[in-house]
Coordinates of C-alpha atoms in Angstrom, one line a residue:
X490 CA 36.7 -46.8 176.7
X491 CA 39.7 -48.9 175.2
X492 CA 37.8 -51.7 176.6
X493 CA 34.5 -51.3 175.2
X494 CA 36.1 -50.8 171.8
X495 CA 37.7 -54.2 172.4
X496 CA 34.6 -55.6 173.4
X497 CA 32.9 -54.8 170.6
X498 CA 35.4 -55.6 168.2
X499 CA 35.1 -59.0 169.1
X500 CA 31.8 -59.1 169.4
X501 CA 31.4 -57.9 165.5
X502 CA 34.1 -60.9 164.9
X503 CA 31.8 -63.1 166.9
X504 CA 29.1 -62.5 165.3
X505 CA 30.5 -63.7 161.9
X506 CA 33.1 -66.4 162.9
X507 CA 29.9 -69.1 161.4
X508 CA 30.0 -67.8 158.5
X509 CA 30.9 -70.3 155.9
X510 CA 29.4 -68.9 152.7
X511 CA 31.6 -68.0 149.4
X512 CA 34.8 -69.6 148.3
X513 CA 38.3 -69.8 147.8
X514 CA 39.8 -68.0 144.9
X515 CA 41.4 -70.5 143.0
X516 CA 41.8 -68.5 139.4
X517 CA 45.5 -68.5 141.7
X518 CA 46.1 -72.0 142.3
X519 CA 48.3 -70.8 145.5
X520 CA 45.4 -69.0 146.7
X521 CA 43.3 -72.4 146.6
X522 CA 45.7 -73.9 149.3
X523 CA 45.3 -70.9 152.2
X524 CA 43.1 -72.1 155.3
X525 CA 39.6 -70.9 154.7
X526 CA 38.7 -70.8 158.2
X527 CA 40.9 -68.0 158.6
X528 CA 39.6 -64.7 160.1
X529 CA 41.2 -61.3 161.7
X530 CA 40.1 -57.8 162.5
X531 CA 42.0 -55.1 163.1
X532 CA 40.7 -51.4 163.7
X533 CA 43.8 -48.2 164.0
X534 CA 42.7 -44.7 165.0
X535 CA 44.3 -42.4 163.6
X536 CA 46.3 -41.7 166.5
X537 CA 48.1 -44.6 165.9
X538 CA 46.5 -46.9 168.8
X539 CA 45.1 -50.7 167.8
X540 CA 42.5 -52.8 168.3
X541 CA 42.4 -56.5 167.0
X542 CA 40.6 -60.0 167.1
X543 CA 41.0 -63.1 165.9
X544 CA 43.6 -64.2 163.5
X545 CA 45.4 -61.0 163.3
X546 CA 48.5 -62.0 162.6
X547 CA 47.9 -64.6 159.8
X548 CA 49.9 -63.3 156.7
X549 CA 47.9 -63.4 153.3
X550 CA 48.7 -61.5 149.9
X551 CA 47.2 -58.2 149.2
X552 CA 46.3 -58.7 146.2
X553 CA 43.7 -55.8 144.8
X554 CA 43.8 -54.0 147.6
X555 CA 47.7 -52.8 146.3
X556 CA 45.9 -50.7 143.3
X557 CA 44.7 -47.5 145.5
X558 CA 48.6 -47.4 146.5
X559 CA 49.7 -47.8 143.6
X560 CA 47.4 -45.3 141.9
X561 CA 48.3 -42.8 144.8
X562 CA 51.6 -43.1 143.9
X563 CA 51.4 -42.9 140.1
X564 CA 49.4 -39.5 141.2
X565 CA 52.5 -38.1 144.2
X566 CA 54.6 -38.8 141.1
X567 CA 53.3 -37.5 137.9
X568 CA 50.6 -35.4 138.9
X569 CA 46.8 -36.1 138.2
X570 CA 46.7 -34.5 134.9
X571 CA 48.9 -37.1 133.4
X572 CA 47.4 -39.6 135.5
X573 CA 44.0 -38.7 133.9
X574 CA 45.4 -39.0 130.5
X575 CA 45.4 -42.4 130.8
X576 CA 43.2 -43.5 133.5
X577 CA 39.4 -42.8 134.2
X578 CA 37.5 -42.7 137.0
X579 CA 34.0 -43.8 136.6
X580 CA 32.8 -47.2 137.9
X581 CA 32.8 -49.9 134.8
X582 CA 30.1 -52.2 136.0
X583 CA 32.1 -54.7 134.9
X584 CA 34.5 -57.7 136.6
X585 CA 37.3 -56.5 138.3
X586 CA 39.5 -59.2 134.9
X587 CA 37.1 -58.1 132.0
X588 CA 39.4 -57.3 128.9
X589 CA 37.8 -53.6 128.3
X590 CA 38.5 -50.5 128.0
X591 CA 36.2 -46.8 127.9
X592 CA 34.7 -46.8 124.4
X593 CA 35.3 -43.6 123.4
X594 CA 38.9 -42.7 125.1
X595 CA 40.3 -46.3 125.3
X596 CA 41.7 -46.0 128.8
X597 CA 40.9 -48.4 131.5
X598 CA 37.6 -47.1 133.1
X599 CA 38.8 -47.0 136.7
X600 CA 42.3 -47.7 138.7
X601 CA 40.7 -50.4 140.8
X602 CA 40.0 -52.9 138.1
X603 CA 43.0 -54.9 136.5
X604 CA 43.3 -52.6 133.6
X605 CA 43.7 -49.5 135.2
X606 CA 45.9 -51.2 137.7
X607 CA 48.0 -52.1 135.1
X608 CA 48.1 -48.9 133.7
X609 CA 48.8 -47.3 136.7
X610 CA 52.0 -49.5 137.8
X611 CA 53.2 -48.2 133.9
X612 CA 52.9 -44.7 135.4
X613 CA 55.5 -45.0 138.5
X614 CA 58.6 -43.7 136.8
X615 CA 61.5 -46.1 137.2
X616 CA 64.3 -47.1 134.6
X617 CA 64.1 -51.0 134.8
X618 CA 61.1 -52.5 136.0
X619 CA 63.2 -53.8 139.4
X620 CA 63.7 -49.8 139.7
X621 CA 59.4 -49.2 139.5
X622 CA 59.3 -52.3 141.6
X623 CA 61.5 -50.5 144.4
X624 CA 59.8 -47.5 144.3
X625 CA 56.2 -49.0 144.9
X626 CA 58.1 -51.1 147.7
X627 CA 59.5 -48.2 149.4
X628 CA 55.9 -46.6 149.5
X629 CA 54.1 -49.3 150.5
X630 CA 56.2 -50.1 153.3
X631 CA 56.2 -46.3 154.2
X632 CA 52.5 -46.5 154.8
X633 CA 52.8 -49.5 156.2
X634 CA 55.7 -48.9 158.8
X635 CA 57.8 -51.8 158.3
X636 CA 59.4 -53.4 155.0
X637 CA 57.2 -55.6 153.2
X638 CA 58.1 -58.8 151.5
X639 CA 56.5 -60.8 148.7
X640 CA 55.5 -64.4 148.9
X641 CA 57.6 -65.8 145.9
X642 CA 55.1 -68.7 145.7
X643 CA 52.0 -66.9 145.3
X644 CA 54.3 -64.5 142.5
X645 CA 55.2 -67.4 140.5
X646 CA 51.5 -69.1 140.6
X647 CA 50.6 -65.6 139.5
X648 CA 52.8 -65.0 136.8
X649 CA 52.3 -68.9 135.8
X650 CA 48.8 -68.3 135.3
X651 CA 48.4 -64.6 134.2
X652 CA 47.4 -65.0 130.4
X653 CA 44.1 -62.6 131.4
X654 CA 46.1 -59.7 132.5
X655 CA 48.5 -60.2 129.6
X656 CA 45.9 -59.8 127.2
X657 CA 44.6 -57.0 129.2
X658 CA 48.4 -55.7 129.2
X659 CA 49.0 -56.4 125.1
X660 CA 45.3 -54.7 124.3
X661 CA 46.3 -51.4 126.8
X662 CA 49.2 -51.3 124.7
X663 CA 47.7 -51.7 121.3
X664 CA 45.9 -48.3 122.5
X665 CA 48.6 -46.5 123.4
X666 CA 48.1 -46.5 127.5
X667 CA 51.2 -48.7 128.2
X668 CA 54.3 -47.3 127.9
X669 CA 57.3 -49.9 127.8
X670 CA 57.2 -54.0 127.5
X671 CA 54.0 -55.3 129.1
X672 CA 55.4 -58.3 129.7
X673 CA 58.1 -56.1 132.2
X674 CA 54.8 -53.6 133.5
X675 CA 53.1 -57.1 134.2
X676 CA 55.9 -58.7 136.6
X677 CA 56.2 -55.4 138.7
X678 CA 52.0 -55.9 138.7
X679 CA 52.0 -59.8 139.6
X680 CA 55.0 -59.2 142.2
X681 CA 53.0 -55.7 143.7
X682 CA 50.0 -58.2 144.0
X683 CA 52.3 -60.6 146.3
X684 CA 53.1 -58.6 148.9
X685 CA 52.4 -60.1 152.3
X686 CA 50.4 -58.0 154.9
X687 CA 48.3 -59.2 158.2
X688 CA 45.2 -57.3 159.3
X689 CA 47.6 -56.2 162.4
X690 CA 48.7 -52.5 162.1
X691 CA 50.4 -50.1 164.0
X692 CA 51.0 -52.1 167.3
X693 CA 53.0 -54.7 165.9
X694 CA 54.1 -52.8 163.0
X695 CA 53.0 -54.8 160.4
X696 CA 51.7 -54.1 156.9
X697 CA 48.2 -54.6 157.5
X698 CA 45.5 -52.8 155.3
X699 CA 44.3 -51.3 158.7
X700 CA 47.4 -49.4 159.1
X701 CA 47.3 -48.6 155.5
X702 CA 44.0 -47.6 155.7
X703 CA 45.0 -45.1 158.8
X704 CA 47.6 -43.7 156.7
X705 CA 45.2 -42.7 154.2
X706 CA 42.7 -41.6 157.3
X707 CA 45.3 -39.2 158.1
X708 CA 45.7 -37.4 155.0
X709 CA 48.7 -39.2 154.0
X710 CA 50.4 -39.1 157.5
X711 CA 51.8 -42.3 158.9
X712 CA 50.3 -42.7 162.5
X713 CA 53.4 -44.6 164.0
X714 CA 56.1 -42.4 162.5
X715 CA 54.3 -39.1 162.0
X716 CA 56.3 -39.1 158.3
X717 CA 53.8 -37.8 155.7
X718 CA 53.7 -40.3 152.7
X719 CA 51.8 -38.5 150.4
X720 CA 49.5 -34.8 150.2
X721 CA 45.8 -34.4 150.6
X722 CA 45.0 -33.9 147.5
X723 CA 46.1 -37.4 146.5
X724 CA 44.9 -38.7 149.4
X725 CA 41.3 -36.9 148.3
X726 CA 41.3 -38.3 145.0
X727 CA 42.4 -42.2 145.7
X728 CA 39.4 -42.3 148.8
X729 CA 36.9 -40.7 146.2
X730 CA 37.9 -43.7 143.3
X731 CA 38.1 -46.1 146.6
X732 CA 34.4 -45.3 147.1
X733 CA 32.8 -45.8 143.8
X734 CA 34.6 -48.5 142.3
X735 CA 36.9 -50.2 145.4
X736 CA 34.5 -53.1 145.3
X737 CA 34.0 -54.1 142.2
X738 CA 31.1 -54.5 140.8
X739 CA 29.3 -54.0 144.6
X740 CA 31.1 -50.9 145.0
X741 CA 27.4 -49.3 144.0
X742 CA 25.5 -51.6 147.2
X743 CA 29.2 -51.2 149.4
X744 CA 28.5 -47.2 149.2
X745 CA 25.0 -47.2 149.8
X746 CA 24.9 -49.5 152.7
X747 CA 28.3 -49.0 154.0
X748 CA 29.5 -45.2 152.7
X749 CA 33.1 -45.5 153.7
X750 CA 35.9 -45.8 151.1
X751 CA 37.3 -49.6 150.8
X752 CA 39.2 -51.6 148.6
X753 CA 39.1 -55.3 148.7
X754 CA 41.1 -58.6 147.6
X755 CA 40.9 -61.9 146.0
X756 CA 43.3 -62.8 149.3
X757 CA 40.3 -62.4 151.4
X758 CA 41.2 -58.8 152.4
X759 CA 39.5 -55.9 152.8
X760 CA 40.5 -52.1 153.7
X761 CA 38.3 -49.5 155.0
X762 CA 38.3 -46.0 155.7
X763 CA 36.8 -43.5 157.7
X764 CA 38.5 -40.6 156.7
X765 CA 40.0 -38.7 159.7
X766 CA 39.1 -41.5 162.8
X767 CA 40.6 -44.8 161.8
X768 CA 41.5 -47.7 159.2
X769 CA 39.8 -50.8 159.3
X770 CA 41.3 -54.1 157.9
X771 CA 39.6 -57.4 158.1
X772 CA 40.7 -61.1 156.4
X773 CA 38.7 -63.7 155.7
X774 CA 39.2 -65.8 152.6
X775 CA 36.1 -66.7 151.7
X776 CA 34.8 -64.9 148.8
X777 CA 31.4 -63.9 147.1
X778 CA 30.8 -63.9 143.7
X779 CA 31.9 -61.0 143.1
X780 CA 35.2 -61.5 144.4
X781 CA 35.0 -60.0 148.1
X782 CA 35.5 -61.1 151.3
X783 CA 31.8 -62.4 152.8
X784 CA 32.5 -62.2 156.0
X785 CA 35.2 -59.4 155.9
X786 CA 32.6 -57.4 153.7
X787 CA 30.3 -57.7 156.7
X788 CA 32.5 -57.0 159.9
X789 CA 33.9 -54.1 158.1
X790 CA 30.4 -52.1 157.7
X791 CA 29.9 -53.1 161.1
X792 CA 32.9 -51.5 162.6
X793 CA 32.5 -47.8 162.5
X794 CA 29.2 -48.4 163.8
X795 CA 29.8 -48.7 167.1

């Protein structure tokens, strides 16, 4: 059986190695330098047992795909009622950077567009932003298995560029959604953004979104350590949001042709889940014009199919 799976693992990965369509994001100029011909696949069951192809162990920023943890965590923490306050949860429609807010409440429409990212790192109680910063690590390396890192260079081109997400930052705090100094909420975002992940899980232990997703598959249960990260009901919640709005302004075609919750990067990264069974995490840095993965967008809906 394990071989089969194998098989057709690489097979999907075959299949879409051509592909040569999209672009590199380079809105980060550091993301404009990564190898475009890079291209991994990793599948974890939720037992905790791998499958990968390809460039599996190339390490790449997570980028957007940080916000459903992040917004799970805000939720473990505060509780969704607060959460609510100052976060929606309907799909916007909109660009994953558009300066907006919901009309009529003037909270960011969703937790997987900048805004609501934003808003959501705000949320994760800590002191000093170093101590918010330390407890997003901590959980992200929980569901990942190992510690993760940032990639300095990729923070600094981040935070050198930002001036979007600080007028995103500055206009969430004009209506009351930001608590504290944006500019201090922004740094824990940019450096949450730079975290460095492979699409290898579980096997080698690595942060890859596979093994996050497995995590999630398991209602908050780590499949290499057994240690549970989080409760269903979070876990419920964040997979629901991760279906309607995890891809942007796709998320509508992703659900209809695809069904499973994802979340996807401007790293080239993309996270699946089917809840239960297994995590899915591709890389491939070419992106479409709506800033996901082309070829990651592809293997993904393929995997579960088999």
């Amino acid at each position: 059986m394990a071989e089969l799976v194998q098989r057709y693992l690489n097979l999907i990965r075959d299949e879409h190695a051509g592909v040569t369509d999209g672009a590199l994001a380079t809105y980060i100029p550091e993301l404009a330098d990564v190898d475009p011909n890079g291209f991994g696949l990793s599948l974890s069951l939720s037992d905790g047992y791998v499958y990968e192809s390809g460039d599996a162990t190339v390490e790449f920023t997570i980028q957007s795909i940080s916000k459903p943890f992040t917004y799970a965590l805000a939720l473990d923490q505060i509780g969704q009622d607060a959460v609510d306050a100052r976060i929606g949860v309907e799909p916007s429609g909109e660009a994953f950077n558009e300066i907006s807010v919901d009309a009529a409440k003037k909270t960011p429409k969703n937790p997987m567009i900048n805004a609501g990212a934003i808003a959501a790192v705000s949320l994760v109680p800590g002191a000093t932003p170093d101590e918010r910063f330390a407890r997003i690590r901590e959980f992200y390396s929980a569901c990942a298995g190992r510690p993760l890192d940032i990639d300095p260079a990729v923070y600094a081109s981040e935070k050198k560029t930002g001036s979007r997400n600080r007028a995103i930052a500055y206009m969430l705090q004009s209506f009351g959604v930001l608590d504290g100094d944006p500019d201090e909420v922004l740094d824990v975002y940019f450096r949450q953004c730079s975290f460095k992940v492979t699409s290898t899980d579980l096997a080698r232990m690595a942060a890859t979104l596979a093994r996050m997703a497995a995590t999630l598959a398991r209602g908050g249960v780590n499949p290499m350590t057994g240690r549970r990260v989080t409760d269903t009901v979070v876990v419920q919640r964040t997979l629901a949001v991760m279906v309607t709005c995890g891809m942007y302004d796709a998320a509508g075609d992703w659900a209809s042709a695809v069904g499973m919750p994802a979340k996807s990067g401007v790293g080239g990264g993309i996270v699946a889940v089917l809840p239960g069974q297994l995590g899915i995490g591709v890389y491939s840095p070419l992106l479409d014009d709506k800033g996901n993965s082309v070829a990651g967008s592809a293997c993904a809906g393929a995997c579960p199919n088999g």
